XYZ file of C-alpha atoms in Angstrom:
385
model
C 18.246 -0.476 25.991
C 16.824 2.942 25.182
C 13.682 2.890 23.031
C 12.996 6.611 23.316
C 13.102 8.852 20.258
C 15.526 11.715 19.812
C 14.297 15.304 19.817
C 14.735 15.492 16.042
C 12.837 12.249 15.467
C 9.942 13.447 17.617
C 9.904 16.748 15.740
C 9.703 15.012 12.357
C 7.023 12.620 13.597
C 4.967 15.542 14.914
C 5.444 17.518 11.713
C 4.306 14.556 9.615
C 1.295 13.984 11.887
C 0.219 17.627 11.739
C 0.582 17.734 7.966
C -1.378 14.501 7.632
C -4.172 15.777 9.866
C -4.449 19.228 8.295
C -3.618 18.643 4.634
C -4.151 14.967 3.825
C -6.989 13.594 5.937
C -9.609 16.134 4.765
C -9.022 15.317 1.079
C -7.996 11.630 1.180
C -11.403 10.336 0.103
C -11.577 12.776 -2.827
C -8.055 11.870 -3.901
C -8.971 8.181 -3.702
C -11.929 8.875 -5.991
C -9.550 10.384 -8.542
C -11.082 13.821 -8.304
C -7.984 15.990 -7.982
C -4.579 14.807 -9.214
C -3.336 18.395 -9.147
C -4.025 18.643 -5.413
C -2.238 15.339 -4.876
C 0.884 16.727 -6.526
C 0.576 20.014 -4.668
C 0.648 18.109 -1.384
C 3.786 16.301 -2.520
C 5.381 19.680 -3.273
C 4.509 20.881 0.234
C 6.067 17.759 1.715
C 9.223 18.428 -0.302
C 9.351 21.971 1.100
C 9.201 20.478 4.592
C 12.101 18.117 3.792
C 10.190 14.851 3.505
C 11.592 13.902 0.084
C 15.145 13.674 1.385
C 14.824 12.408 4.931
C 17.979 10.298 4.808
C 19.906 12.462 2.340
C 22.946 14.558 3.239
C 22.322 18.274 3.765
C 25.082 18.845 1.216
C 22.590 17.738 -1.438
C 19.484 19.351 0.007
C 18.401 16.599 2.383
C 17.697 16.802 6.100
C 19.896 13.917 7.328
C 17.175 12.745 9.707
C 17.968 9.051 9.289
C 16.047 5.836 8.728
C 14.154 5.886 12.026
C 12.734 9.323 11.271
C 11.871 8.137 7.762
C 9.885 5.215 9.179
C 8.063 7.461 11.646
C 7.174 9.971 8.938
C 5.818 7.378 6.506
C 3.651 5.861 9.246
C 2.102 9.226 10.096
C 1.449 10.118 6.458
C -0.116 6.700 5.826
C -2.547 7.177 8.703
C -4.204 9.821 6.519
C -3.357 8.971 2.899
C -1.569 5.804 1.791
C -1.190 7.167 -1.743
C 0.835 10.132 -0.507
C 2.860 7.902 1.797
C 3.875 5.450 -0.927
C 4.912 8.240 -3.290
C 7.015 9.790 -0.534
C 8.567 6.434 0.313
C 9.510 5.567 -3.270
C 10.910 9.045 -3.942
C 13.140 8.695 -0.881
C 14.244 5.297 -2.206
C 15.273 6.816 -5.530
C 17.228 9.552 -3.768
C 18.962 7.005 -1.537
C 20.002 4.904 -4.546
C 21.687 7.915 -6.110
C 23.325 8.935 -2.838
C 24.564 5.394 -2.146
C 26.187 4.570 -5.481
C 26.169 7.721 -7.587
C 29.333 9.687 -8.323
C 29.718 13.247 -7.087
C 28.492 14.778 -10.338
C 25.339 12.642 -10.280
C 24.642 13.508 -6.658
C 25.061 17.222 -7.293
C 22.904 17.090 -10.414
C 19.938 15.021 -9.206
C 19.624 14.954 -5.428
C 18.840 18.656 -4.870
C 16.062 18.453 -7.474
C 14.529 15.391 -5.796
C 14.765 16.825 -2.276
C 13.357 20.217 -3.282
C 10.426 18.735 -5.205
C 11.594 20.144 -8.546
C 11.369 16.599 -9.940
C 7.969 16.119 -8.194
C 8.778 12.439 -7.533
C 11.207 9.671 -8.392
C 10.485 6.454 -10.286
C 11.989 3.059 -9.375
C 12.015 0.989 -12.588
C 12.827 -2.610 -11.693
C 9.749 -4.846 -12.074
C 8.840 -6.392 -15.422
C 6.027 -8.629 -16.623
C 8.422 -11.602 -16.540
C 10.469 -10.360 -13.587
C 8.467 -9.537 -10.480
C 9.491 -11.687 -7.529
C 12.444 -12.738 -9.709
C 13.934 -9.374 -10.757
C 17.153 -11.048 -11.926
C 15.114 -12.488 -14.788
C 14.534 -9.073 -16.385
C 14.585 -8.776 -20.174
C 15.106 -5.007 -20.625
C 18.493 -4.432 -22.244
C 20.994 -1.591 -22.436
C 23.454 -1.930 -25.328
C 26.624 0.162 -25.528
C 26.740 2.333 -28.658
C 29.716 4.660 -28.735
C 29.491 6.976 -25.754
C 25.857 6.026 -25.121
C 23.683 3.132 -24.019
C 20.493 2.278 -25.891
C 17.743 0.892 -23.641
C 14.950 -1.337 -24.946
C 12.238 -3.091 -22.974
C 9.470 -2.261 -20.525
C 8.800 -1.992 -16.807
C 5.489 -2.426 -15.005
C 3.889 -1.185 -11.764
C 6.020 1.967 -11.646
C 4.861 4.355 -8.923
C 4.480 8.005 -10.025
C 5.199 7.155 -13.656
C 3.001 9.930 -15.023
C 4.728 12.804 -13.255
C 8.070 11.602 -11.851
C 10.933 13.788 -12.990
C 13.672 11.173 -12.794
C 13.835 7.382 -12.886
C 16.399 4.804 -11.855
C 16.227 2.005 -14.414
C 17.725 -1.485 -14.363
C 18.670 -3.247 -17.587
C 20.773 -6.194 -18.769
C 24.146 -5.015 -20.093
C 25.798 -8.435 -20.386
C 23.328 -11.056 -21.678
C 26.005 -13.757 -21.488
C 26.648 -13.323 -17.784
C 25.137 -15.590 -15.148
C 21.655 -14.616 -14.065
C 21.739 -11.431 -12.012
C 25.394 -10.767 -12.795
C 25.078 -8.745 -16.005
C 22.631 -6.039 -14.892
C 23.379 -2.321 -14.669
C 21.514 0.683 -13.279
C 20.901 3.991 -15.068
C 19.460 7.411 -14.300
C 16.901 8.444 -16.917
C 15.210 11.838 -16.779
C 11.564 12.252 -17.715
C 11.137 13.385 -21.290
C 14.143 11.469 -22.573
C 13.439 10.462 -26.164
C 12.452 6.821 -26.417
C 10.974 6.586 -22.909
C 7.180 6.345 -23.078
C 4.865 6.386 -20.063
C 1.871 4.067 -20.388
C -1.603 4.587 -18.977
C -2.232 4.694 -15.260
C -3.476 1.353 -13.975
C -6.998 1.148 -12.532
C -6.078 -0.184 -9.114
C -7.968 -1.617 -6.175
C -6.459 0.859 -3.716
C -3.963 3.706 -3.321
C -5.738 5.193 -6.298
C -4.388 8.735 -6.065
C -0.850 7.477 -6.663
C -0.507 6.658 -10.374
C 1.046 3.308 -11.284
C 2.242 2.929 -14.854
C 3.972 0.771 -17.372
C 7.101 2.437 -18.744
C 8.369 1.557 -22.213
C 11.875 2.022 -23.563
C 12.090 2.132 -27.346
C 15.664 2.806 -28.449
C 15.996 5.137 -25.480
C 19.476 6.628 -25.706
C 21.261 7.769 -22.543
C 24.880 8.847 -22.110
C 27.334 6.465 -20.482
C 27.544 9.005 -17.651
C 23.947 8.061 -16.736
C 25.115 4.716 -15.348
C 24.848 4.409 -11.571
C 27.711 2.483 -10.031
C 29.746 -0.048 -11.985
C 28.696 -1.787 -15.173
C 27.126 -5.221 -14.581
C 26.981 -4.597 -10.810
C 23.492 -3.141 -10.733
C 21.579 -6.093 -9.319
C 23.313 -5.759 -5.949
C 22.185 -2.115 -5.892
C 18.574 -3.195 -6.400
C 18.748 -5.828 -3.674
C 20.202 -3.362 -1.185
C 17.690 -0.615 -1.890
C 14.721 -2.992 -1.797
C 15.695 -3.884 1.758
C 15.494 -0.218 2.704
C 12.251 0.149 0.780
C 10.717 -2.624 2.870
C 11.114 -0.452 5.947
C 9.095 2.192 4.119
C 6.300 -0.159 3.058
C 6.138 -1.819 6.466
C 5.836 1.637 8.018
C 3.096 2.526 5.550
C 1.182 -0.647 6.405
C 1.512 0.143 10.096
C 0.044 3.599 9.538
C -2.984 2.285 7.670
C -3.558 -0.455 10.239
C -3.425 2.039 13.101
C -5.814 4.401 11.317
C -8.308 1.576 10.845
C -8.130 0.430 14.453
C -8.313 3.975 15.832
C -11.446 4.662 13.793
C -13.092 1.396 14.797
C -12.212 1.919 18.459
C -13.966 5.292 18.468
C -16.947 3.797 16.643
C -17.301 1.069 19.269
C -17.732 3.673 22.008
C -20.532 5.430 20.087
C -22.539 2.638 18.433
C -25.056 0.870 20.674
C -26.634 -2.559 20.417
C -28.638 -4.483 23.013
C -28.882 -1.279 25.030
C -25.167 -0.666 25.498
C -22.093 0.498 23.566
C -20.369 -2.090 21.398
C -17.222 -1.350 23.403
C -18.751 -3.234 26.349
C -18.716 -6.573 24.539
C -15.738 -8.748 25.417
C -15.462 -10.323 21.971
C -14.820 -6.899 20.429
C -12.527 -5.880 23.287
C -10.354 -8.903 22.594
C -10.133 -8.013 18.903
C -8.923 -4.552 19.893
C -6.371 -5.987 22.312
C -5.032 -8.491 19.787
C -4.728 -6.094 16.896
C -3.140 -3.234 18.845
C -0.654 -5.718 20.311
C 0.181 -6.910 16.784
C 0.669 -3.361 15.544
C 2.885 -2.435 18.486
C 5.040 -5.493 17.754
C 5.217 -4.383 14.117
C 6.336 -0.932 15.208
C 9.159 -2.384 17.276
C 10.315 -4.627 14.422
C 10.357 -1.619 12.094
C 12.314 0.454 14.611
C 14.870 -2.361 14.932
C 15.350 -2.594 11.174
C 15.537 1.185 10.776
C 17.970 1.509 13.681
C 20.225 -1.196 12.209
C 20.237 0.561 8.850
C 20.939 3.928 10.436
C 23.915 2.508 12.346
C 25.376 0.841 9.270
C 24.639 -2.665 10.541
C 23.247 -5.594 8.540
C 19.514 -4.982 8.256
C 18.182 -7.096 5.373
C 16.747 -9.871 7.553
C 15.338 -7.384 10.059
C 13.704 -5.377 7.245
C 12.110 -8.486 5.759
C 10.813 -9.590 9.148
C 9.406 -6.120 9.804
C 7.799 -5.795 6.399
C 6.311 -9.299 6.528
C 4.864 -8.886 10.003
C 3.687 -5.291 9.605
C 1.935 -5.840 6.269
C 0.217 -9.066 7.312
C -0.898 -7.700 10.687
C -2.044 -4.410 9.174
C -4.171 -6.339 6.683
C -5.703 -8.263 9.557
C -6.248 -5.058 11.541
C -8.126 -3.442 8.651
C -10.236 -6.563 8.147
C -11.109 -6.790 11.841
C -11.798 -3.063 12.111
C -14.216 -3.295 9.211
C -15.830 -6.352 10.784
C -16.272 -4.566 14.102
C -18.140 -1.776 12.327
C -20.448 -4.211 10.574
C -22.312 -2.886 7.549
C -21.082 0.651 8.250
C -17.533 -0.448 7.539
C -18.530 -1.554 4.058
C -19.887 1.766 2.792
C -17.855 4.703 1.577
C -19.298 7.153 4.069
C -16.739 5.663 6.455
C -13.025 5.264 5.644
C -12.713 1.576 6.562
C -13.360 0.258 3.062
C -10.622 2.586 1.748
C -8.190 1.456 4.420
C -8.919 -2.182 3.542
C -8.238 -1.508 -0.139
C -5.149 0.604 0.497
C -3.495 -1.865 2.863
C -3.938 -4.942 0.663
C -1.028 -4.175 -1.646
C 1.454 -3.835 1.227
C 1.841 -7.607 1.447
C 2.659 -7.671 -2.282
C 4.886 -4.790 -3.394
C 8.536 -4.372 -2.382
C 8.541 -8.163 -2.241
C 5.563 -10.364 -1.432
C 5.113 -11.928 1.982
C 6.190 -15.231 0.458
C 9.427 -13.693 -0.831
C 10.095 -12.156 2.596
C 9.895 -15.636 4.099
C 12.385 -16.890 1.519
C 14.792 -14.083 2.426
C 14.388 -14.623 6.165
C 14.907 -18.381 5.886
C 17.954 -17.908 3.662
C 19.542 -15.546 6.186
C 18.777 -17.899 9.069
C 20.312 -20.864 7.279
C 23.437 -18.896 6.394
C 24.237 -18.724 10.077
C 24.533 -22.509 10.394
C 26.332 -23.342 7.159
């Protein structure tokens, strides 16, 4: 068993770390405060120039073909500095991978180079609805065939990068009479398409620099050529891409958790109580030991899932396990890191309160922890039926 990284993977990890340290970390607090959305988008453009918006995309379409392991490593490093930038990068890669996986050659040639180069700024993944969150098969958005077009009506919620994404992949019901989950199709919709309206950015608890929007479709007409994959086969596309997305969100959680523990660890060596550094107290040492052990286990689970995906093996269960464990343990790491810093961890002069806010959503989006357990149990039981 060889757990070492390839030369290319190390290079991408180092590049992501250097970018995070030089470009993201110095401005993360300001971006969190909502002070500079333009700078946020400029950083995304720089990441695109470096190849981070097409990490697992063929070079034929402008990607770097680095693979899923490199993707996981990159998202972790970006999240150490700015979770908002990391989630936007992760979702944009998801959108590109959807198009590469099921798009026809014309669609790949038309959209992938613009995503990878940053021309589209970001990609939007339009699946969740007010009545269809953990149960996406229950969506109500429809796409009705009208001549050579489809007319989309409905709305999506919690869409990352809604305000500035240049292209969206959108799921809608195309056969309302089909069994649940069997009559759903997927479409590519470019920003600015008539009938697609972007709602206000949500006022979120964390990851504030990354806008999250409701997207409305009001007689939004798209050509039949905008359909991704086969008609009424779109739900399987969503399920497959969500599994890959869970590697991204688990990696993001890991990055935030590591950032929190690294900061707290340094603080413990500098802060003194009872005439000695906090680092001398066994109770705090044990917290450090426990949390770093958790995060290392999360890293290994993520590497397993990413490696399986990269090799074309079944990875859904592994991705759910990795996402569940990484997000829950990262939440605990941020909570314990804040606790170890006492009152200092609660004020904005230090980054711990931001880490705690940013990490909280990782156990919710791309499938809640509860849904991950459902998926894991289902896969386990399949093996004995």
